[in-house]
PDB file of C-alpha atoms in Angstrom:
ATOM      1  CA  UNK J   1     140.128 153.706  51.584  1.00  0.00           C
ATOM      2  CA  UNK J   2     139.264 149.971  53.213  1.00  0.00           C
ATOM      3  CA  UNK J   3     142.077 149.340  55.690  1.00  0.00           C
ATOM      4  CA  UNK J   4     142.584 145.408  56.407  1.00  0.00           C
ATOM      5  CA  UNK J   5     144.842 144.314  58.711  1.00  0.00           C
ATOM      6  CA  UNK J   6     145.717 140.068  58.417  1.00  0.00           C
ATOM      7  CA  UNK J   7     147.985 138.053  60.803  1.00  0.00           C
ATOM      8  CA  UNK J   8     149.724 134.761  59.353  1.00  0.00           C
ATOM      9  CA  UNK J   9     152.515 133.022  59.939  1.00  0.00           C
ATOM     10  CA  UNK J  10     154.723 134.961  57.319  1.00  0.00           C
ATOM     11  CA  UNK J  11     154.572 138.524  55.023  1.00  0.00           C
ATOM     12  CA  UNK J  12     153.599 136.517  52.484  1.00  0.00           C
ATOM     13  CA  UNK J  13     150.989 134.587  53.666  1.00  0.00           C
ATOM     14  CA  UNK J  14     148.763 137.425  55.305  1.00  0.00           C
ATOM     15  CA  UNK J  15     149.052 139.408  51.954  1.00  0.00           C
ATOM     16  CA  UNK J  16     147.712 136.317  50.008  1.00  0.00           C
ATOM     17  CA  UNK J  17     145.679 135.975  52.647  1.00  0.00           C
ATOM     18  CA  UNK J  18     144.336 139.502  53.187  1.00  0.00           C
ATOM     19  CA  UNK J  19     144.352 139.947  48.941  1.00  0.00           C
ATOM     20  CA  UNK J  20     142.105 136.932  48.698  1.00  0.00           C
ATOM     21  CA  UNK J  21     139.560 138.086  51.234  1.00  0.00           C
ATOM     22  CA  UNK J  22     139.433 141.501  49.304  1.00  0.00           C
ATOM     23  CA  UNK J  23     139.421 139.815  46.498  1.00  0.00           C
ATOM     24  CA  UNK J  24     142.059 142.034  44.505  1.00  0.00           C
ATOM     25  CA  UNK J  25     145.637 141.645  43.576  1.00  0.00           C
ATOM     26  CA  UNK J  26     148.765 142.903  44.982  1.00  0.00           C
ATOM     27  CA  UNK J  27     148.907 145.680  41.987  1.00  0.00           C
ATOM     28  CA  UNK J  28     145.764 147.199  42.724  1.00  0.00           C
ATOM     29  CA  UNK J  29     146.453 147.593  46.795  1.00  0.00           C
ATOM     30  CA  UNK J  30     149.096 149.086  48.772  1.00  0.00           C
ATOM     31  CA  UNK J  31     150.300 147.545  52.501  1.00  0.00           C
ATOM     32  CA  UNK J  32     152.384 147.875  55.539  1.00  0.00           C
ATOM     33  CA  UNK J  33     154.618 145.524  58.036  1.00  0.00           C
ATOM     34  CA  UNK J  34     152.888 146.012  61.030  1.00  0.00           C
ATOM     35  CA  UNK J  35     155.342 142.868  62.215  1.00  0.00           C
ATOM     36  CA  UNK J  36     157.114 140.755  60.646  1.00  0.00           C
ATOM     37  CA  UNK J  37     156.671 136.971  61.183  1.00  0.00           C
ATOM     38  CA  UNK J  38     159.390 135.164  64.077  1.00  0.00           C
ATOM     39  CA  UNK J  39     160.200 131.650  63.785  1.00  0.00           C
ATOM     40  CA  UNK J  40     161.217 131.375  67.476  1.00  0.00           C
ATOM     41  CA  UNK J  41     163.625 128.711  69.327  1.00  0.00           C
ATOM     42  CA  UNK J  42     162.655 125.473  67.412  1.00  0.00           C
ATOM     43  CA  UNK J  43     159.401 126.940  66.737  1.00  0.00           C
ATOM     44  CA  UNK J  44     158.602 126.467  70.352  1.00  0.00           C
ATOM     45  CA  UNK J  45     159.832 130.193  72.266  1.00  0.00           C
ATOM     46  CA  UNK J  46     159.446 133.550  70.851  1.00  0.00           C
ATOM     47  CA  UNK J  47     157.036 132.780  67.895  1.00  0.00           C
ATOM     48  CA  UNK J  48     155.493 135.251  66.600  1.00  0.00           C
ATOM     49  CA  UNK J  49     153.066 135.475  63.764  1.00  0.00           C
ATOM     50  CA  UNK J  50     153.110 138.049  61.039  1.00  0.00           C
ATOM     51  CA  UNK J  51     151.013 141.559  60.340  1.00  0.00           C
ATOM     52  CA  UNK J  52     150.375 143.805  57.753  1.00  0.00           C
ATOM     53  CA  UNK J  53     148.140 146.449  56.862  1.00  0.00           C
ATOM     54  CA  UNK J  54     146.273 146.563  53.222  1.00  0.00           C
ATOM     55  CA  UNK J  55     144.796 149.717  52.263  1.00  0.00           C
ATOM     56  CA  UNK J  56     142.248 149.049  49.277  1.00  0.00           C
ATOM     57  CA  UNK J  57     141.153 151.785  47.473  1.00  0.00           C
ATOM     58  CA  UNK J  58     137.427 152.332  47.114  1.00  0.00           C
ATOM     59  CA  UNK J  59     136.600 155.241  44.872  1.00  0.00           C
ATOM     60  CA  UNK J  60     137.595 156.137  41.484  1.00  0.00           C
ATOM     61  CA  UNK J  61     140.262 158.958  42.928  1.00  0.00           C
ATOM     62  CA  UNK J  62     141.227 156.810  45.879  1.00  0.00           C
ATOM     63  CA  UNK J  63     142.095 154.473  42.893  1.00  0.00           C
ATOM     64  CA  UNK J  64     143.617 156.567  40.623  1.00  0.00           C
ATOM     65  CA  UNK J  65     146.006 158.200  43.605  1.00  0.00           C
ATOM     66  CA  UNK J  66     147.156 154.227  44.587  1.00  0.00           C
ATOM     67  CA  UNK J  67     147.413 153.446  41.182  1.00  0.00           C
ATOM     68  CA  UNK J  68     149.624 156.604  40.045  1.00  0.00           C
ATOM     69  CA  UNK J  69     151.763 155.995  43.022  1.00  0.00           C
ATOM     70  CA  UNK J  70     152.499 152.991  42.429  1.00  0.00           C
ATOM     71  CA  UNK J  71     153.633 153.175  39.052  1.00  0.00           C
ATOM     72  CA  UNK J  72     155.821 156.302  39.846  1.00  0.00           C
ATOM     73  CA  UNK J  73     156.989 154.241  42.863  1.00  0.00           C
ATOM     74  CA  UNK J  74     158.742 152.322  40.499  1.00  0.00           C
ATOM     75  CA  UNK J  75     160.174 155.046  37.849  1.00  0.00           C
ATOM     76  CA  UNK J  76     162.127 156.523  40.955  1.00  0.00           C
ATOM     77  CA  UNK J  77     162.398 157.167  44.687  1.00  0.00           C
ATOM     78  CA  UNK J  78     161.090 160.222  46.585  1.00  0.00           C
ATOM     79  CA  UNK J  79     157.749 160.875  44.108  1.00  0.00           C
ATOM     80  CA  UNK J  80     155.000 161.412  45.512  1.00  0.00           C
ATOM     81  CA  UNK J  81     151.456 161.705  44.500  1.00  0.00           C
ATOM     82  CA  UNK J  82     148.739 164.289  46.463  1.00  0.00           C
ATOM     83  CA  UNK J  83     145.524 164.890  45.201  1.00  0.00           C
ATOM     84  CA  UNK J  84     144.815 168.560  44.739  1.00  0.00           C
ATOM     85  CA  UNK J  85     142.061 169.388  43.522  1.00  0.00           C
ATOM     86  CA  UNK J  86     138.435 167.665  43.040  1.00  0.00           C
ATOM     87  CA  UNK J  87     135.394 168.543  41.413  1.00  0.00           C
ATOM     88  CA  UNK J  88     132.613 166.439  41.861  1.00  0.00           C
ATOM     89  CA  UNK J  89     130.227 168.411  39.760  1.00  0.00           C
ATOM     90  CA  UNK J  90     132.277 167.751  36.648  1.00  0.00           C
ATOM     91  CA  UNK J  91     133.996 164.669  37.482  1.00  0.00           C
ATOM     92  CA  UNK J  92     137.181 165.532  37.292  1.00  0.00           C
ATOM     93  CA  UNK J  93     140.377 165.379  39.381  1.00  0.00           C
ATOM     94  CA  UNK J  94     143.826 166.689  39.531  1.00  0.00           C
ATOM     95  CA  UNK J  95     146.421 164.367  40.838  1.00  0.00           C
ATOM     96  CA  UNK J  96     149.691 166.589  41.678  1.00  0.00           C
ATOM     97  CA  UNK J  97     153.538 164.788  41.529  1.00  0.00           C
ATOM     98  CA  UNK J  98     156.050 166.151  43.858  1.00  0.00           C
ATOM     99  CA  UNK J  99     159.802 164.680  44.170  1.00  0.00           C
ATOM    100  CA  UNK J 100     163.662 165.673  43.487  1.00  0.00           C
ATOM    101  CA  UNK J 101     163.308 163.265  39.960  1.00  0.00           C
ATOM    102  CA  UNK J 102     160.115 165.517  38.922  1.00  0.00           C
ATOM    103  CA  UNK J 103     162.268 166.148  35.245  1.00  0.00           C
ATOM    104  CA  UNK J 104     161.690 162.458  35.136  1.00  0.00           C
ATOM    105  CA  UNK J 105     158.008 162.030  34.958  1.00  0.00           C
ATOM    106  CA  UNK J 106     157.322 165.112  32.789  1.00  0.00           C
ATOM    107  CA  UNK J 107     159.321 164.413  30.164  1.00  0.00           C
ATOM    108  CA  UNK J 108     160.024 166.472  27.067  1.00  0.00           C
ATOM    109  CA  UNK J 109     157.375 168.996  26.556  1.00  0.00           C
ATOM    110  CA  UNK J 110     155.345 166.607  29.087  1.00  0.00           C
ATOM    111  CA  UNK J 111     155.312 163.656  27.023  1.00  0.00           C
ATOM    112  CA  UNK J 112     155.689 161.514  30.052  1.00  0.00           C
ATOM    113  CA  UNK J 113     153.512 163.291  32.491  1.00  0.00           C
ATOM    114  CA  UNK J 114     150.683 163.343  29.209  1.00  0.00           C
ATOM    115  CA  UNK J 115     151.762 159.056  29.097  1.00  0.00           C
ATOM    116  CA  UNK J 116     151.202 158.814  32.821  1.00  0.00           C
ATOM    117  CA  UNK J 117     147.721 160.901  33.209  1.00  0.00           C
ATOM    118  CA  UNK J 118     146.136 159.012  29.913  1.00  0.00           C
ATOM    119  CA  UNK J 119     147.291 155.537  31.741  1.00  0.00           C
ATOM    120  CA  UNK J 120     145.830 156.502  34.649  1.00  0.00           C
ATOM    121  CA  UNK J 121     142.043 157.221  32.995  1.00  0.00           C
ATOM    122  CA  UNK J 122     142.243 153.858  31.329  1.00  0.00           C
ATOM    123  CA  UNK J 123     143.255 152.162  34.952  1.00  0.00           C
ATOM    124  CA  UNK J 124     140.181 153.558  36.369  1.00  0.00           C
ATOM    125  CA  UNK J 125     137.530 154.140  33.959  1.00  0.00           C
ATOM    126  CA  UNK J 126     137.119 150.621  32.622  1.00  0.00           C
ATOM    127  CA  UNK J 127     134.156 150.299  30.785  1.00  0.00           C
ATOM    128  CA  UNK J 128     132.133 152.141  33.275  1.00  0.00           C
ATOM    129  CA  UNK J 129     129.883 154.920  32.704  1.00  0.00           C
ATOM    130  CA  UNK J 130     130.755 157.691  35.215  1.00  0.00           C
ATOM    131  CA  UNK J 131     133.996 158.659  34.063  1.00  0.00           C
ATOM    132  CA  UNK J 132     136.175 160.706  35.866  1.00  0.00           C
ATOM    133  CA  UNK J 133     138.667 162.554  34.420  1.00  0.00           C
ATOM    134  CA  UNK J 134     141.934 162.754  36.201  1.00  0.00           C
ATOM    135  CA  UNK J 135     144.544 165.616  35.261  1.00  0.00           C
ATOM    136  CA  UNK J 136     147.902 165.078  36.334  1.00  0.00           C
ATOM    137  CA  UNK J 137     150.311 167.988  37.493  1.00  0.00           C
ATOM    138  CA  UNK J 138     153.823 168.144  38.293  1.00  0.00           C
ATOM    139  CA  UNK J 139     154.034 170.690  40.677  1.00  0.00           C
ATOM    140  CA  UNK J 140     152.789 173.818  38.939  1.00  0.00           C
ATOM    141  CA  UNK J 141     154.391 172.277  35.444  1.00  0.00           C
ATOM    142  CA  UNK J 142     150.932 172.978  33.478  1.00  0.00           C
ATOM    143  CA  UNK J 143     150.690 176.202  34.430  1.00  0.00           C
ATOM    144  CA  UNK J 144     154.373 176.883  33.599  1.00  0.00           C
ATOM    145  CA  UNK J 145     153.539 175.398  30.186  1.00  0.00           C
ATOM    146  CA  UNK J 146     150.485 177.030  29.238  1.00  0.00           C
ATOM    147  CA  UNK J 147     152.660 180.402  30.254  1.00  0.00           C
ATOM    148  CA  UNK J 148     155.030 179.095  27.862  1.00  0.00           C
ATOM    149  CA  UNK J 149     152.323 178.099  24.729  1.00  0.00           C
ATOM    150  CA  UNK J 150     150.224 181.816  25.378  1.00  0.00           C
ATOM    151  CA  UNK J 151     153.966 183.689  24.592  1.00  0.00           C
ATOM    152  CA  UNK J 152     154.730 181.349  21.862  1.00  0.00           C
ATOM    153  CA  UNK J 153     151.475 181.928  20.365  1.00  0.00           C
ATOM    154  CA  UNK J 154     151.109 186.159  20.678  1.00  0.00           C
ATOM    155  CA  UNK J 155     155.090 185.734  19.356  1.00  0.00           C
ATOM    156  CA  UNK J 156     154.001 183.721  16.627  1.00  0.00           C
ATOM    157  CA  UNK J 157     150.555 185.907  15.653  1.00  0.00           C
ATOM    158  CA  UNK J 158     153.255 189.360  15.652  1.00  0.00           C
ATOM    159  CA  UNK J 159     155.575 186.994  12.583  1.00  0.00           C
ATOM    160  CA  UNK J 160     152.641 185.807  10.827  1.00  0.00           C
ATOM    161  CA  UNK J 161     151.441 189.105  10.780  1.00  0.00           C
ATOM    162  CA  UNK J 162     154.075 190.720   9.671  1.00  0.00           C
ATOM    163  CA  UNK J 163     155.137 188.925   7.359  1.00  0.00           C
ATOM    164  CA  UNK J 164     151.330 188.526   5.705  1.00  0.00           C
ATOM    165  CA  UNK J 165     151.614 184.478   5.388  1.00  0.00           C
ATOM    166  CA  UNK J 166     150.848 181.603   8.202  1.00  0.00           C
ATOM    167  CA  UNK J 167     153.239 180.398  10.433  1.00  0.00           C
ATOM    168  CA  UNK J 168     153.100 176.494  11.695  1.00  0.00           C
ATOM    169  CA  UNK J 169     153.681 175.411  14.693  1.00  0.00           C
ATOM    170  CA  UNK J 170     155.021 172.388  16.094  1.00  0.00           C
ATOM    171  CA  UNK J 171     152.981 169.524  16.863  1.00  0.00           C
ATOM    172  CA  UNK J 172     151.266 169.520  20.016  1.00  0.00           C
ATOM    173  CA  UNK J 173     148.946 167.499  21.572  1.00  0.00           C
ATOM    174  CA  UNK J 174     145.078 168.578  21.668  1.00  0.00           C
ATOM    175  CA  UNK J 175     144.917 170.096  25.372  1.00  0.00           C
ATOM    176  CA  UNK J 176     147.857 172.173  24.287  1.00  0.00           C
ATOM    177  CA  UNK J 177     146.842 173.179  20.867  1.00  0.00           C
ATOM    178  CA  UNK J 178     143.520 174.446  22.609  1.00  0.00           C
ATOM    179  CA  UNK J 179     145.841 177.057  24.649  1.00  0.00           C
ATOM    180  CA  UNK J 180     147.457 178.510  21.443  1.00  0.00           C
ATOM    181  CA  UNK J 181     143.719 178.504  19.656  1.00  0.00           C
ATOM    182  CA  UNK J 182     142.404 180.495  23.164  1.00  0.00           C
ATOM    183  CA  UNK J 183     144.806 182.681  23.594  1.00  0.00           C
ATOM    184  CA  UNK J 184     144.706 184.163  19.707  1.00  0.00           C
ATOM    185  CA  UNK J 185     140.426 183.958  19.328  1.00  0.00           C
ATOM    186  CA  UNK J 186     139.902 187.351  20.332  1.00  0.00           C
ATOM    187  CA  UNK J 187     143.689 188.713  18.349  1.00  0.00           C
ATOM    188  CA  UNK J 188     142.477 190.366  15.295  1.00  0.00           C
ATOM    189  CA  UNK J 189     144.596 190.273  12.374  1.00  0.00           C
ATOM    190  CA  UNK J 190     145.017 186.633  12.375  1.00  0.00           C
ATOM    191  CA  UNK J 191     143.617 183.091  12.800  1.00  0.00           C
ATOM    192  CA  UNK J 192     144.050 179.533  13.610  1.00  0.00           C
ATOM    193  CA  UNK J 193     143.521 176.166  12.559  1.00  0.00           C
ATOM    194  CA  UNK J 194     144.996 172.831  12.951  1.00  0.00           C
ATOM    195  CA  UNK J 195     146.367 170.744  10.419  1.00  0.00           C
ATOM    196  CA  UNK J 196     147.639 166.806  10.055  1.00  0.00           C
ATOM    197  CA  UNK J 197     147.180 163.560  12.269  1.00  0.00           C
ATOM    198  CA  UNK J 198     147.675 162.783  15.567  1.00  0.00           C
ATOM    199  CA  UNK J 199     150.146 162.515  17.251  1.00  0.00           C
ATOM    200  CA  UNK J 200     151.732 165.092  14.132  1.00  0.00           C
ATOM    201  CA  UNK J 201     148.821 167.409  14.724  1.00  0.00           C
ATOM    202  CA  UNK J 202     149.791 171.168  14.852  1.00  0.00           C
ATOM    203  CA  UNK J 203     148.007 174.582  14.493  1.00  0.00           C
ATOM    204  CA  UNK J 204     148.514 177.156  11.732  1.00  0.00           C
ATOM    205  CA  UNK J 205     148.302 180.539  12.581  1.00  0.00           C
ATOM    206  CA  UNK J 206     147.112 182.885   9.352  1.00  0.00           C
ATOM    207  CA  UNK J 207     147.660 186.515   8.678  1.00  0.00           C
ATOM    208  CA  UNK J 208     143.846 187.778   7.214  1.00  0.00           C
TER     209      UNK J 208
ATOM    210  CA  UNK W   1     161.295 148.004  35.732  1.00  0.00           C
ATOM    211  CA  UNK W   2     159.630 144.361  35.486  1.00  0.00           C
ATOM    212  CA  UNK W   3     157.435 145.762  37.818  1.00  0.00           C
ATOM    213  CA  UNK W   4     156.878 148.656  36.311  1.00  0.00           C
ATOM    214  CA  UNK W   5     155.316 147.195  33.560  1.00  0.00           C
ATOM    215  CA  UNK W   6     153.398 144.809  35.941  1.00  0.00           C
ATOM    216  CA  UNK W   7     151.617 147.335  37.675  1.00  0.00           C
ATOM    217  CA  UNK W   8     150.536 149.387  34.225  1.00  0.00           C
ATOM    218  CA  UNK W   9     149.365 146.099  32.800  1.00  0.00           C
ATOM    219  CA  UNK W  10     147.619 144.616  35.505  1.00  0.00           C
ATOM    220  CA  UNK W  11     145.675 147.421  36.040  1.00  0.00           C
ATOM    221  CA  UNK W  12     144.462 148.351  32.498  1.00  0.00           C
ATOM    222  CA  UNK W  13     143.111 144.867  31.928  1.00  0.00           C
ATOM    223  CA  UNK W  14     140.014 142.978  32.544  1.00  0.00           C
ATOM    224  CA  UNK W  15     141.887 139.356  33.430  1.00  0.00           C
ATOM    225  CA  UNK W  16     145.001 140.809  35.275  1.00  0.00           C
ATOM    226  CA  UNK W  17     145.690 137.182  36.724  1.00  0.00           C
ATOM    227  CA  UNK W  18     146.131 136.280  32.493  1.00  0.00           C
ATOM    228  CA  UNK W  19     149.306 139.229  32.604  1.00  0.00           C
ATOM    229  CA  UNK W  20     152.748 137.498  32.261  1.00  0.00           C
ATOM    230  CA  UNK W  21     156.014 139.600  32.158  1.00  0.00           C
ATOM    231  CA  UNK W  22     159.127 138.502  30.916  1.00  0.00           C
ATOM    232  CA  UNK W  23     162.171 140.114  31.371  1.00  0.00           C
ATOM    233  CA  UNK W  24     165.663 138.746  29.208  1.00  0.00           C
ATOM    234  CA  UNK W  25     168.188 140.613  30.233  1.00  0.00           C
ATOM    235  CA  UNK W  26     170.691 141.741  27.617  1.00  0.00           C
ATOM    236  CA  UNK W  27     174.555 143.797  27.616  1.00  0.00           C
ATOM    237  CA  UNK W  28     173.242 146.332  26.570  1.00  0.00           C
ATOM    238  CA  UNK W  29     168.999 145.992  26.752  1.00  0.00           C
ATOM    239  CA  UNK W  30     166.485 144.618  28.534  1.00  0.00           C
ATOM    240  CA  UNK W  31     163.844 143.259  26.947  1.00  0.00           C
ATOM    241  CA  UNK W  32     160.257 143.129  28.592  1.00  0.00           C
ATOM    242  CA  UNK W  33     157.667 140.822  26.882  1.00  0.00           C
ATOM    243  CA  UNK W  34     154.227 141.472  27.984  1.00  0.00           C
ATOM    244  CA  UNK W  35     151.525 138.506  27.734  1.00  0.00           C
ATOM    245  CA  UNK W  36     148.330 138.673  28.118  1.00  0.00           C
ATOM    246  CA  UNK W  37     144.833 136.986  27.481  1.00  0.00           C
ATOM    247  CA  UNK W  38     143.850 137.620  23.537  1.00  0.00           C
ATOM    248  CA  UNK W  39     140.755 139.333  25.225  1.00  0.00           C
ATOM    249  CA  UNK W  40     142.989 141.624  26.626  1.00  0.00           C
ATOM    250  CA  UNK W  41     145.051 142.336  23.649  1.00  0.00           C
ATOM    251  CA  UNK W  42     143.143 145.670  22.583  1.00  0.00           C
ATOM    252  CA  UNK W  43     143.731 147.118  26.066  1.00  0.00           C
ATOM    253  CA  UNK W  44     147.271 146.933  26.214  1.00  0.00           C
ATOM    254  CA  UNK W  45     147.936 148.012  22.443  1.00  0.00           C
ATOM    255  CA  UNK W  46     145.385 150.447  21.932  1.00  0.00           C
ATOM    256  CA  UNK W  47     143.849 152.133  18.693  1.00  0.00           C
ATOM    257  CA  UNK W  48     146.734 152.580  16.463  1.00  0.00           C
ATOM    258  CA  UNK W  49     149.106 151.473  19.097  1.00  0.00           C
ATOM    259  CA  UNK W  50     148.549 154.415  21.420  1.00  0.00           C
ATOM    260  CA  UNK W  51     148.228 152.703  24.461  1.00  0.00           C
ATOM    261  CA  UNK W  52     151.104 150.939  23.880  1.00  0.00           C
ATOM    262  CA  UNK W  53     153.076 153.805  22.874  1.00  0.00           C
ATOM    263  CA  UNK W  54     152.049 155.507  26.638  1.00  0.00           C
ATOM    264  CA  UNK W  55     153.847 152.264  27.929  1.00  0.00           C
ATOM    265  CA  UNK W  56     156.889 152.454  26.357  1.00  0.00           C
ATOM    266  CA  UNK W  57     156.876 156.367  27.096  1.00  0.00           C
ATOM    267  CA  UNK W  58     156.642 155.708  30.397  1.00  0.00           C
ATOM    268  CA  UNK W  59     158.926 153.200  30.788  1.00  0.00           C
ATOM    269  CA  UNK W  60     161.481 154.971  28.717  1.00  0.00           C
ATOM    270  CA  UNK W  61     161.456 157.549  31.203  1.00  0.00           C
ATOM    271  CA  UNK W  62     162.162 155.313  34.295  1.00  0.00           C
ATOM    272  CA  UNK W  63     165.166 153.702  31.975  1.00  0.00           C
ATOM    273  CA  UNK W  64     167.234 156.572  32.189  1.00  0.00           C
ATOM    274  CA  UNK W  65     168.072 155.607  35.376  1.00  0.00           C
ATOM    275  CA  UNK W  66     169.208 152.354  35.037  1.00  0.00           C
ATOM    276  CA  UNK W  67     171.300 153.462  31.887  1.00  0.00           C
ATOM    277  CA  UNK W  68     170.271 150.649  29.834  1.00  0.00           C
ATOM    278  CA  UNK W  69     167.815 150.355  26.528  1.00  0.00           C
ATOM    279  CA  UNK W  70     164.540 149.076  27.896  1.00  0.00           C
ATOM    280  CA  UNK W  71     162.578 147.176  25.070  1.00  0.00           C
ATOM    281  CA  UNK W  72     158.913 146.727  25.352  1.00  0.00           C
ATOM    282  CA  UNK W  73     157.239 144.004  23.579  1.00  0.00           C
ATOM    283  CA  UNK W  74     153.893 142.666  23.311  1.00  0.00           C
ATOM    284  CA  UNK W  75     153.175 139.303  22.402  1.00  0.00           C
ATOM    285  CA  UNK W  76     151.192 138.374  19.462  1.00  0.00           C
TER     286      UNK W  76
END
């Protein structure tokens, strides 16, 4: 992170200033009053000029932290964004959310939390070629899920066996689809596939 | 929520200086029109709208709390 700090007369004027010289915009950067400018007596006593503090971010998961913070910034107060893992060898990231509005940001079945992490790639993989993949998390809320999907899909194997037909599940996005096709590969008795169009996509588990 | 919007748009573009929000302000909805460069048009809608759809996800979500109907529009 490039930290920046710019003295003007007002706020406003060192950010301009400051965004100019980085040549960014205000989205893209986060900053802090350092001091905020004084007029004085007649703009003779007690003047004092403004300061702030830009942080720019610099690498593709210094971006995608400022970028995801932002944005939940402005869904709701107290969220806040911690990156917790990173792998450099297969360049990939997690980015964990923590905050009393968490319900907020995931969403039903983690619609919004699955909104938020594909926004993120696009913000920082723009046409370039090393892409790194950033995997949101809202504290511990994939894990919980993919708990959830490996029940739903031994539950599901025991009806479909039992009854000798396939059972369909709901759709599901891909990532989660994977879990229910991983956790039934090695089950004999039954299989799975996936059938339909995304966003409708969802796996069928049949009895053999 | 204008902001919201702002900050998503701005930074999935290639001219971000080109991004215009507008926000009318209904009873009941708010309506947020989203205006960018025709360049820029793919990145903001997506293949078969899914970008767009991420958007309006999101800022569905951070609607609750302001407990009105939150409209996103892109214009043609």
């Amino acid at each position: 992170m490039k930290r920046v700090i710019v003295s003007e007369d007002t706020v406003d004027e060192a950010l301009n200033k400051g965004l100019e010289r980085l040549g960014t915009i205000k989205e893209k950067v986060d900053f802090d009053v350092l001091q905020e400018g004084e007029e004085g007596f007649l703009g003779l006593f007690g003047t004092q000029s403004a300061r702030i503090k830009i942080k720019n971010p610099e690498s593709k998961s210094e971006h995608a932290e400022m970028f995801l913070q932002k944005v939940v910034n402005n869904m709701a107060s107290d969220l806040s964004v911690e990156l917790i893992e990173e792998n450099k060898e297969n360049q990939k990231i997690v980015l964990n959310i923590t905050g009393e509005d968490l319900g907020l940001v995931i969403g039903y079945r983690g619609k919004t939390l699955d909104a938020l992490q594909y926004l993120t790639n696009l913000a920082i993989n723009k046409g370039e070629e090393d892409y790194l993949q950033v995997v949101l998390d809202a504290e511990g809320y994939r894990a919980r899920r993919k708990k959830t999907l490996e029940k739903l899909a031994i539950k599901m194997s025991k009806k479909a066996k039992s009854k000798g037909t396939k059972v369909k599940l709901d759709p599901m996005p891909p990532h989660e689809r994977k879990i229910i096709h991983t956790t039934l590969q090695k089950k004999s008795g039954v299989s799975t596939h996936s059938e339909g169009q995304e966003p409708y996509r969802k796996v069928v588990i049949v009895a053999e | 929520m204008k902001e919201l919007v702002e900050v998503i748009a701005k930074n999935i573009v290639d001219q971000p200086e080109n991004v215009e929000i507008t926000k009318v302000e209904g009873k009941r909805s708010i309506i947020l029109e989203i205006d960018v460069a025709e360049e820029d048009m793919g990145k903001v809608i997506g293949r078969q709208g899914k970008i767009a759809k991420a958007i309006r996800t999101v800022v569905k979500a951070a609607a609750t709390k302001e407990g009105k109907r939150v409209i996103v529009e892109i214009l043609q």
